[in-house]
Amino acid sequence: MNTLVLTAHPDLSTSTANRKWFEALSDIEGIVTRNLTSVAGAEMHFTPSVEQALLEQADRIVMQFPFYWYSSPPVLKAWIDQVLLFGFAYGQGGDKLQGKELILAITTGGPAESFQAGSFNRFSMNEFLTPFEQTASMVGMNYLPPFVLHSAMSRDKTKLEASIAELISHVTKPRIEFHNKELIKAF
Ligand SMILES: Cc1cc2nc3c(=O)[nH]c(=O)nc-3n(C[C@H](O)[C@H](O)[C@H](O)COP(=O)(O)O)c2cc1C
């Protein structure tokens, strides 16, 4: 299985969790990591044909990012807008992503228990992530359970290290081993 990891952090040099994840995933055979901020620069400009060629070679795409204002940092939205084009991802002839898999790998500042009705974040992660789930559906991708590390800023080193092994296991797991009931991997 060829896996493409799209890492969308505005500055990995200031990151703790996403930098660790990016470095660990970069060492795994069969995984190609792509730091979208380095690729696109401050203008967030992508070359669609380059990104699309990488997508065509992948069976599974992982979007890895810190949760920013209930969504991804803007570089991932720029990538989606510039790459998932008519005739490639949807519309006539737009079947190039059909059957591929999508996994989201996310770190949040908020604790797990805040992502529910009655707490300050009010909604579940799955509810916040529905635009990604629907984007996958629109382009014919199979949306697999997201992997979420909560309280990412307050994690001690040991817990962050432990999340790396769990993340690798999650993103390398064959699709057949994901069960319907398994909604989200929260720490
Ligand atoms: C602009 C901005 C917006 C953020 N919005 C949220 C948010 O909506 N929910 C949340 O739980 N954490 C939020 N955070 C906290 C980040 O998710 C947290 O800093 C990040 O996951 C830590 O990962 P890193 O060490 O790789 O930077 C936000 C942080 C920033 C800088």
mmCIF file of C-alpha atoms in Angstrom, residues 12-176:
data_model
loop_
_atom_site.group_PDB
_atom_site.id
_atom_site.type_symbol
_atom_site.label_atom_id
_atom_site.label_comp_id
_atom_site.label_asym_id
_atom_site.label_seq_id
_atom_site.Cartn_x
_atom_site.Cartn_y
_atom_site.Cartn_z
ATOM 1 C CA LEU A 12 6.809 22.776 11.730
ATOM 2 C CA SER A 13 9.840 24.354 13.399
ATOM 3 C CA THR A 14 7.536 25.771 16.091
ATOM 4 C CA SER A 15 5.490 22.568 16.389
ATOM 5 C CA THR A 16 5.827 19.877 18.993
ATOM 6 C CA ALA A 17 3.232 17.242 18.144
ATOM 7 C CA ASN A 18 2.939 17.574 14.378
ATOM 8 C CA ARG A 19 6.698 17.800 13.883
ATOM 9 C CA LYS A 20 7.196 14.564 15.838
ATOM 10 C CA TRP A 21 4.454 12.871 13.838
ATOM 11 C CA PHE A 22 5.850 14.167 10.543
ATOM 12 C CA GLU A 23 9.365 12.936 11.356
ATOM 13 C CA ALA A 24 8.148 9.527 12.512
ATOM 14 C CA LEU A 25 5.917 8.997 9.477
ATOM 15 C CA SER A 26 8.756 10.056 7.160
ATOM 16 C CA ASP A 27 10.784 7.064 8.369
ATOM 17 C CA ILE A 28 8.161 4.454 7.488
ATOM 18 C CA GLU A 29 8.568 2.406 4.337
ATOM 19 C CA GLY A 30 5.661 2.852 1.933
ATOM 20 C CA ILE A 31 4.859 6.306 3.297
ATOM 21 C CA VAL A 32 5.704 9.517 1.442
ATOM 22 C CA THR A 33 5.387 12.653 3.553
ATOM 23 C CA ARG A 34 4.802 16.092 2.077
ATOM 24 C CA ASN A 35 5.168 19.289 4.056
ATOM 25 C CA LEU A 36 2.567 21.436 2.291
ATOM 26 C CA THR A 37 3.861 24.705 3.746
ATOM 27 C CA SER A 38 7.357 24.090 2.336
ATOM 28 C CA VAL A 39 5.922 23.044 -1.013
ATOM 29 C CA ALA A 40 3.554 25.984 -1.466
ATOM 30 C CA GLY A 41 5.399 28.848 0.272
ATOM 31 C CA ALA A 42 3.817 31.903 1.828
ATOM 32 C CA GLU A 43 1.572 32.428 -1.195
ATOM 33 C CA MET A 44 0.141 28.919 -0.755
ATOM 34 C CA HIS A 45 0.507 28.196 -4.436
ATOM 35 C CA PHE A 46 0.451 24.569 -5.610
ATOM 36 C CA THR A 47 1.133 23.088 -9.042
ATOM 37 C CA PRO A 48 -1.968 20.949 -9.557
ATOM 38 C CA SER A 49 -0.323 18.487 -11.986
ATOM 39 C CA VAL A 50 2.461 17.710 -9.468
ATOM 40 C CA GLU A 51 0.044 17.176 -6.603
ATOM 41 C CA GLN A 52 -2.316 15.127 -8.763
ATOM 42 C CA ALA A 53 0.505 12.833 -9.951
ATOM 43 C CA LEU A 54 1.390 12.117 -6.312
ATOM 44 C CA LEU A 55 -2.245 11.394 -5.517
ATOM 45 C CA GLU A 56 -2.556 8.982 -8.413
ATOM 46 C CA GLN A 57 0.386 6.962 -7.091
ATOM 47 C CA ALA A 58 -1.152 6.690 -3.597
ATOM 48 C CA ASP A 59 -3.705 4.183 -2.333
ATOM 49 C CA ARG A 60 -4.226 6.029 0.933
ATOM 50 C CA ILE A 61 -4.002 9.757 1.666
ATOM 51 C CA VAL A 62 -3.446 11.033 5.194
ATOM 52 C CA MET A 63 -4.169 14.681 5.968
ATOM 53 C CA GLN A 64 -2.169 15.574 9.077
ATOM 54 C CA PHE A 65 -2.743 18.896 10.830
ATOM 55 C CA PRO A 66 -3.270 20.799 14.076
ATOM 56 C CA PHE A 67 -6.916 21.731 14.630
ATOM 57 C CA TYR A 68 -7.212 25.509 14.039
ATOM 58 C CA TRP A 69 -10.542 27.199 14.667
ATOM 59 C CA TYR A 70 -12.451 23.962 14.242
ATOM 60 C CA SER A 71 -10.824 23.149 10.916
ATOM 61 C CA SER A 72 -7.410 22.791 9.299
ATOM 62 C CA PRO A 73 -4.770 25.485 8.824
ATOM 63 C CA PRO A 74 -5.394 27.379 5.556
ATOM 64 C CA VAL A 75 -2.634 25.660 3.569
ATOM 65 C CA LEU A 76 -4.685 22.453 3.467
ATOM 66 C CA LYS A 77 -7.766 24.317 2.252
ATOM 67 C CA ALA A 78 -5.577 25.945 -0.427
ATOM 68 C CA TRP A 79 -4.346 22.483 -1.460
ATOM 69 C CA ILE A 80 -7.916 21.134 -1.633
ATOM 70 C CA ASP A 81 -9.146 24.120 -3.664
ATOM 71 C CA GLN A 82 -6.234 24.017 -6.119
ATOM 72 C CA VAL A 83 -5.825 20.248 -6.534
ATOM 73 C CA LEU A 84 -9.233 18.568 -6.318
ATOM 74 C CA LEU A 85 -10.296 19.917 -9.676
ATOM 75 C CA PHE A 86 -13.145 19.220 -12.071
ATOM 76 C CA GLY A 87 -12.092 16.469 -14.492
ATOM 77 C CA PHE A 88 -9.658 15.045 -11.936
ATOM 78 C CA ALA A 89 -11.522 14.618 -8.675
ATOM 79 C CA TYR A 90 -15.138 15.111 -9.776
ATOM 80 C CA GLY A 91 -17.289 15.801 -12.832
ATOM 81 C CA GLN A 92 -16.731 14.341 -16.280
ATOM 82 C CA GLY A 93 -13.572 12.220 -16.257
ATOM 83 C CA GLY A 94 -13.023 13.160 -12.626
ATOM 84 C CA ASP A 95 -12.612 9.674 -11.270
ATOM 85 C CA LYS A 96 -8.920 9.661 -10.347
ATOM 86 C CA LEU A 97 -9.487 9.395 -6.596
ATOM 87 C CA GLN A 98 -12.228 6.781 -6.745
ATOM 88 C CA GLY A 99 -11.616 3.966 -4.257
ATOM 89 C CA LYS A 100 -8.637 5.601 -2.545
ATOM 90 C CA GLU A 101 -8.732 6.001 1.230
ATOM 91 C CA LEU A 102 -8.635 9.145 3.365
ATOM 92 C CA ILE A 103 -7.484 9.317 6.975
ATOM 93 C CA LEU A 104 -7.315 12.531 9.012
ATOM 94 C CA ALA A 105 -4.609 12.734 11.689
ATOM 95 C CA ILE A 106 -5.266 15.708 13.950
ATOM 96 C CA THR A 107 -3.939 17.293 17.115
ATOM 97 C CA THR A 108 -6.198 19.526 19.191
ATOM 98 C CA GLY A 109 -5.462 21.912 22.033
ATOM 99 C CA GLY A 110 -8.811 21.147 23.654
ATOM 100 C CA PRO A 111 -9.249 18.072 25.842
ATOM 101 C CA ALA A 112 -11.266 15.082 24.625
ATOM 102 C CA GLU A 113 -14.167 15.722 27.018
ATOM 103 C CA SER A 114 -14.724 19.246 25.646
ATOM 104 C CA PHE A 115 -15.801 17.874 22.271
ATOM 105 C CA GLN A 116 -19.385 17.072 23.161
ATOM 106 C CA ALA A 117 -22.741 18.741 23.734
ATOM 107 C CA GLY A 118 -22.814 20.555 27.065
ATOM 108 C CA SER A 119 -19.083 21.309 27.125
ATOM 109 C CA PHE A 120 -17.354 24.413 25.781
ATOM 110 C CA ASN A 121 -16.610 23.033 22.319
ATOM 111 C CA ARG A 122 -20.268 21.866 22.081
ATOM 112 C CA PHE A 123 -19.821 19.439 19.188
ATOM 113 C CA SER A 124 -18.014 16.158 18.640
ATOM 114 C CA MET A 125 -14.911 15.887 16.478
ATOM 115 C CA ASN A 126 -16.874 13.812 14.001
ATOM 116 C CA GLU A 127 -19.372 16.666 13.684
ATOM 117 C CA PHE A 128 -16.602 19.229 13.144
ATOM 118 C CA LEU A 129 -15.003 16.986 10.519
ATOM 119 C CA THR A 130 -18.086 16.459 8.353
ATOM 120 C CA PRO A 131 -16.820 18.797 5.553
ATOM 121 C CA PHE A 132 -13.804 16.478 5.150
ATOM 122 C CA GLU A 133 -15.985 13.390 5.268
ATOM 123 C CA GLN A 134 -18.298 14.829 2.600
ATOM 124 C CA THR A 135 -15.345 15.952 0.438
ATOM 125 C CA ALA A 136 -14.098 12.355 0.495
ATOM 126 C CA SER A 137 -17.554 11.133 -0.495
ATOM 127 C CA MET A 138 -17.831 13.706 -3.300
ATOM 128 C CA VAL A 139 -14.573 12.478 -4.889
ATOM 129 C CA GLY A 140 -15.304 8.786 -4.312
ATOM 130 C CA MET A 141 -12.782 8.208 -1.525
ATOM 131 C CA ASN A 142 -13.345 5.891 1.414
ATOM 132 C CA TYR A 143 -13.276 7.950 4.606
ATOM 133 C CA LEU A 144 -11.644 5.883 7.359
ATOM 134 C CA PRO A 145 -11.762 6.718 11.087
ATOM 135 C CA PRO A 146 -9.739 9.835 11.935
ATOM 136 C CA PHE A 147 -6.908 9.698 14.451
ATOM 137 C CA VAL A 148 -7.025 12.491 17.034
ATOM 138 C CA LEU A 149 -4.589 13.471 19.753
ATOM 139 C CA HIS A 150 -6.343 15.757 22.218
ATOM 140 C CA SER A 151 -4.698 18.168 24.689
ATOM 141 C CA ALA A 152 -1.705 18.172 22.372
ATOM 142 C CA MET A 153 -0.043 21.181 23.985
ATOM 143 C CA SER A 154 -0.081 19.745 27.490
ATOM 144 C CA ARG A 155 0.980 16.197 26.608
ATOM 145 C CA ASP A 156 4.132 15.170 28.361
ATOM 146 C CA LYS A 157 6.938 13.693 26.314
ATOM 147 C CA THR A 158 6.080 10.084 27.146
ATOM 148 C CA LYS A 159 2.458 10.456 26.083
ATOM 149 C CA LEU A 160 3.420 12.194 22.873
ATOM 150 C CA GLU A 161 5.919 9.411 22.113
ATOM 151 C CA ALA A 162 3.172 6.845 22.776
ATOM 152 C CA SER A 163 0.890 8.602 20.298
ATOM 153 C CA ILE A 164 3.494 8.093 17.571
ATOM 154 C CA ALA A 165 3.297 4.301 17.728
ATOM 155 C CA GLU A 166 -0.517 4.474 17.804
ATOM 156 C CA LEU A 167 -0.546 6.836 14.841
ATOM 157 C CA ILE A 168 1.736 4.595 12.780
ATOM 158 C CA SER A 169 -0.412 1.587 13.605
ATOM 159 C CA HIS A 170 -3.553 3.516 12.591
ATOM 160 C CA VAL A 171 -2.296 4.843 9.261
ATOM 161 C CA THR A 172 -0.743 1.516 8.224
ATOM 162 C CA LYS A 173 -3.722 -0.621 9.264
ATOM 163 C CA PRO A 174 -5.452 -2.399 6.348
ATOM 164 C CA ARG A 175 -8.925 -1.063 5.622
ATOM 165 C CA ILE A 176 -10.514 -4.412 6.377
#
